[in-house]
XYZ file of C-alpha atoms in Angstrom:
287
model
C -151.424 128.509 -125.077
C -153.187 128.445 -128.643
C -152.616 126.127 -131.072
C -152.454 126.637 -134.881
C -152.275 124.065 -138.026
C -150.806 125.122 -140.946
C -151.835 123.552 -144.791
C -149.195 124.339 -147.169
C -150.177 124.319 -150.709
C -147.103 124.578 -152.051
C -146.092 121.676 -150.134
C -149.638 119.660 -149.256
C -151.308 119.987 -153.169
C -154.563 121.602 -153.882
C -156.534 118.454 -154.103
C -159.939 119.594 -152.172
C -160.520 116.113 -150.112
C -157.241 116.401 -148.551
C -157.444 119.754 -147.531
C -161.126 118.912 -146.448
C -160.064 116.203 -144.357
C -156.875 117.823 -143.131
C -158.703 120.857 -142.402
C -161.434 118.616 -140.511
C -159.010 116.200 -138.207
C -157.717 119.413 -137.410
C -160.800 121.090 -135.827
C -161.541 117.531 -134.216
C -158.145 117.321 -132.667
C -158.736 120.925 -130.979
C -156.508 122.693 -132.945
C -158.202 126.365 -132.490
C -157.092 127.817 -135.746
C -155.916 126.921 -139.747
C -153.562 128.621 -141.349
C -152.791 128.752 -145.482
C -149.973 130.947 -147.266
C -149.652 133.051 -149.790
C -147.865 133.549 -153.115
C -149.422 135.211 -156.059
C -147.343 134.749 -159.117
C -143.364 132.803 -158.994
C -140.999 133.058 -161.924
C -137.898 131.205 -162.924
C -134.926 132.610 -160.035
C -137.053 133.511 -157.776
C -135.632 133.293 -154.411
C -136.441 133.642 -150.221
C -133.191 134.150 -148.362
C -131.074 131.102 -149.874
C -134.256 128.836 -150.618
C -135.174 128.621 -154.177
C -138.389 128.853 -155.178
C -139.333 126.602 -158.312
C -142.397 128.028 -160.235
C -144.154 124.956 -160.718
C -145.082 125.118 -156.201
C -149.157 125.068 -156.636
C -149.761 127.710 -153.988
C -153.427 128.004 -153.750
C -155.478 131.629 -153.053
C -155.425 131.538 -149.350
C -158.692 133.128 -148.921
C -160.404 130.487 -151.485
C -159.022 127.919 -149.628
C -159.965 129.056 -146.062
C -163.368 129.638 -147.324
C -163.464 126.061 -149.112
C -162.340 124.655 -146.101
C -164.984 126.997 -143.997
C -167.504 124.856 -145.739
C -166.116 121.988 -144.191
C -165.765 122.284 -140.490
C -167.735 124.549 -138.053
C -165.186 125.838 -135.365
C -161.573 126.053 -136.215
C -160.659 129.733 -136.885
C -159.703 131.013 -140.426
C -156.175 132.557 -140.777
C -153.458 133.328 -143.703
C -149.726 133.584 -143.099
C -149.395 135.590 -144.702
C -151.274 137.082 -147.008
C -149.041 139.637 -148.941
C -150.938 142.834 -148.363
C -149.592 145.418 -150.584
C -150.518 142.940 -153.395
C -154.430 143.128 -152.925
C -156.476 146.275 -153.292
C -158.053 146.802 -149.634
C -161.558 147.707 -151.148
C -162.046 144.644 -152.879
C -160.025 142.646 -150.188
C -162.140 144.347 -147.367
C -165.522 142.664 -149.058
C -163.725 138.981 -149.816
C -162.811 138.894 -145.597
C -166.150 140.096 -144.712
C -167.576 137.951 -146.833
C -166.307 134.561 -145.165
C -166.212 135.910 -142.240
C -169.849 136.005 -142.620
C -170.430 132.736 -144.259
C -168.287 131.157 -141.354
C -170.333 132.598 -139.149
C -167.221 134.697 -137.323
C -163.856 132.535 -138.097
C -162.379 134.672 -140.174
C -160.485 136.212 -137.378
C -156.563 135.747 -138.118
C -155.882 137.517 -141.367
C -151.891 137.516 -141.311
C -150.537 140.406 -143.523
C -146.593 140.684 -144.748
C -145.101 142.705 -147.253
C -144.025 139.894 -149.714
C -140.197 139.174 -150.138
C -140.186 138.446 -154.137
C -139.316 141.662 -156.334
C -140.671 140.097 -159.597
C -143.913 139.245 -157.937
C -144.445 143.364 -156.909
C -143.624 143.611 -160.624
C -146.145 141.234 -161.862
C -149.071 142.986 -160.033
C -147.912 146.678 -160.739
C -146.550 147.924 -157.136
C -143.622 149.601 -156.476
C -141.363 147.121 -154.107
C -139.508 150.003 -152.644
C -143.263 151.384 -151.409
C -144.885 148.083 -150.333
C -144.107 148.898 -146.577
C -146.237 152.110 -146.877
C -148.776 150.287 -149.053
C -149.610 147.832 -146.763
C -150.003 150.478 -144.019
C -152.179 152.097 -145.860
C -154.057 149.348 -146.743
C -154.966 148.219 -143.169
C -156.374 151.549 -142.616
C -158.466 151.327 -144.869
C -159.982 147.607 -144.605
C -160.751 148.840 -141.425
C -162.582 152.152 -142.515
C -164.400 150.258 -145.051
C -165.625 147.538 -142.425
C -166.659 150.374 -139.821
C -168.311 152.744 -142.091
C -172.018 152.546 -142.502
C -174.391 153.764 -145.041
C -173.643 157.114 -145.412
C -170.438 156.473 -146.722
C -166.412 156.877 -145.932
C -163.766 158.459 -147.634
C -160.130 158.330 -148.167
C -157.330 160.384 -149.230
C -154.181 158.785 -148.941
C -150.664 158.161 -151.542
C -152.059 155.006 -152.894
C -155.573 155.034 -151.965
C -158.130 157.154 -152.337
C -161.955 157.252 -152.608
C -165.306 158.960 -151.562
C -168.470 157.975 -150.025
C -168.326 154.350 -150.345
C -169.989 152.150 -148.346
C -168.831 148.330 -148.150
C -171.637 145.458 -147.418
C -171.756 142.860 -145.470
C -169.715 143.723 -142.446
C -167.759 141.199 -140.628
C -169.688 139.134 -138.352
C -170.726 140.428 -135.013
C -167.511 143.130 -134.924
C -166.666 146.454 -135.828
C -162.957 145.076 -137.622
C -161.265 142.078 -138.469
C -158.504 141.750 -136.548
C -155.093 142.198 -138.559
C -152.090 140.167 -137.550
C -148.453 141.251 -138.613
C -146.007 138.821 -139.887
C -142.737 139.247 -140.873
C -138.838 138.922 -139.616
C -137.715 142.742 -139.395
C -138.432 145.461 -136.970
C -140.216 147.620 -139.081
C -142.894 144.624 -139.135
C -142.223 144.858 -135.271
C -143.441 149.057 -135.424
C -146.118 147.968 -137.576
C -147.562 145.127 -135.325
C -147.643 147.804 -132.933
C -148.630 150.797 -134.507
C -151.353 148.619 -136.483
C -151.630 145.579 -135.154
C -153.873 142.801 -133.335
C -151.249 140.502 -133.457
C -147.687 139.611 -134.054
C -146.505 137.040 -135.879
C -142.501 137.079 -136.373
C -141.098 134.138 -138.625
C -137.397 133.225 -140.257
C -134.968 131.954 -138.234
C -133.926 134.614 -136.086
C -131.487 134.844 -133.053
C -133.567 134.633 -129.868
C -131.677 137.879 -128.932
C -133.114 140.120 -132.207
C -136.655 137.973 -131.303
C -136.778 139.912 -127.948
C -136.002 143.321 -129.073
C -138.637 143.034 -132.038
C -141.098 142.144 -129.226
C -140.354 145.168 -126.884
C -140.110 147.133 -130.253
C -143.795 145.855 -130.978
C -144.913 146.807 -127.182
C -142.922 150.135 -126.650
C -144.255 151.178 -130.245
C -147.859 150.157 -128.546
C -147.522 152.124 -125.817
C -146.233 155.457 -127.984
C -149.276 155.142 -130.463
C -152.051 155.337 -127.239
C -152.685 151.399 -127.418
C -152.613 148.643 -125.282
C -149.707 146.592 -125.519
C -150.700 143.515 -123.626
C -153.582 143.015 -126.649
C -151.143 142.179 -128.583
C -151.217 138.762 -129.394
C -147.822 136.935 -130.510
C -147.968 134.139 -132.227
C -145.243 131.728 -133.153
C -144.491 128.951 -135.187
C -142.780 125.394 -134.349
C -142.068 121.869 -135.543
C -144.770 119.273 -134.473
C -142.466 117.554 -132.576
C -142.086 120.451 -129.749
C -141.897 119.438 -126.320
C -143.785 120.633 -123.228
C -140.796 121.995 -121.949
C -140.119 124.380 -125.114
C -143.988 124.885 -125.419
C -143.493 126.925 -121.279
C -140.270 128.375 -122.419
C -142.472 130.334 -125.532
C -144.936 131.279 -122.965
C -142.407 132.608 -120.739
C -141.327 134.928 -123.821
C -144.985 136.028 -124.290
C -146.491 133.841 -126.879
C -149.529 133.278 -127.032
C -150.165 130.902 -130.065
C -148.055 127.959 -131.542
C -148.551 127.422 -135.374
C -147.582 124.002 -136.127
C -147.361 121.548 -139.541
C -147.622 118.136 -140.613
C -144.629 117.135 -142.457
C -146.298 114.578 -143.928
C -148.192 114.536 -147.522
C -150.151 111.117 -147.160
C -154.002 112.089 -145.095
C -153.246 109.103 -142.653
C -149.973 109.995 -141.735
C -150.937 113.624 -141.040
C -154.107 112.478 -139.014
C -152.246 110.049 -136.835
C -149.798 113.054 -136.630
C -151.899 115.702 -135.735
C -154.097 113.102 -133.258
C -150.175 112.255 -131.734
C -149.705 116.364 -131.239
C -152.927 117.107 -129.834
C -152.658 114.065 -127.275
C -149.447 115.012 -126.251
C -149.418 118.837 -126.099
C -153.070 120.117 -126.062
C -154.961 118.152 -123.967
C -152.517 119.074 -120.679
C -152.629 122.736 -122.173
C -156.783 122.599 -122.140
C -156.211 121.225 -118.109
């Protein structure tokens, strides 16, 4: 089993030495990967399910802060959950991933896409909410065109997309793609992760009976597109206080990654916290 640390923004602050140290205990402790959200805009009402959003949450730019904390560590891997894909044009997103992917010499490697759950934010940045779904499809295709092309040039001719001969420097480092995770609760982000995915990364609190069928969903829709459905990683998240016993029961169902979170705000608190997780969980997974 992998292990994940996520830094909330919204809920951890922006203030760079905390992330820098979080970010840093975290790679120390063994965690293999860090994980930041995404929002891009909130407005007064805005609401997720029954949670209400206030406007003032400081949710930093993942990729910023991945890269910022990059710059501070030299192992963990570099992931987003999620970044809202149909948000971001895929030609400028595809140079910002290569681009600390190169700088990190190779960490950028769990890029977390969803479709975004907030009509006014769709609004804000001029998409269609009805057409995100397709967007973001779209989108992935073409990140990964853009990273595999060479000099000569690719092209593109899609409904929301399109372009010709471009080239996009530097490519991510030492691979032909990024790999591209899905997130998201519903089983059309279960087709996707398996049409289109690397990974699949379900969240919400769903019953562990609609959990299974969006996994077979993910595989069977694998298996139907030509692909392989045992590369599919799926990745979970879980309160820091998970036991050993839950921690075989997840790998039982096929997960292959925990994400985890300090509930604390204070940096000694979430050090002795994640130093208390690692002890307990990760070591006897590493044996």
């Amino acid at each position: 089993m992998k292990f994940g640390i996520s830094y909330s923004t919204p809920y951890h602050g922006v203030d760079p030495d905390k992330l820098a140290a979080y970010a840093r205990h975290a790679e120390e402790c063994g965690f293999e990967s860090l994980y930041v959200p995404e929002h891009i805009v909130l407005y007064p009402g805005a609401t997720i399910g029954s949670f209400a959003m206030p406007p003032s949450l400081p949710y930093g730019d993942p990729l910023d802060c991945l890269g910022f904390a990059a710059a501070h560590t030299s192992r963990i891997l570099l992931g987003t959950g999620v970044l809202l894909l149909p948000y971001h044009h895929p030609v400028t997103l595809a140079k910002r991933l290569a681009t600390i992917d190169v700088l990190s010499k190779g960490r950028m490697r769990l890029l977390t896409v969803g479709l975004g759950a907030l009509p006014g934010e769709a609004q804000a940045v001029g998409v269609d909410y009805a057409t995100r779904g397709r967007r973001a499809d779209e989108a992935i295709d073409v990140l990964r065109l853009l990273w595999e092309g060479g000099e000569e040039g690719v092209s593109f001719a899609g409904e929301f997309f399109a372009f010709e001969n471009l080239s996009s420097f530097p490519k991510p480092y030492g691979v032909r793609h990024l790999p591209i995770h899905v997130g998201g609760s519903s089983r059309a982000a279960a087709r996707r992760a398996g049409l289109r995915g690397d990974g699949f990364f379900p969240g919400g609190a769903l019953h562990p009976d609609e959990r299974a069928v969006q996994l077979d969903l993910a595989r069977k829709t694998a298996v139907e597109a030509g692909r392989d459905p045992a590369a599919l990683e799926y990745t979970r998240s879980a309160s820091m206080d998970i036991s050993e016993e839950q921690v075989a029961a997840l790998a039982e169902q096929g997960v292959t990654r925990i994400v985890v979170s300090s509930g604390a705000t204070e940096p000694d608190e979430q050090r002795d916290q994640m130093s208390a997780f690692a002890e307990r969980l990760m070591a006897a997974s590493a044996s």
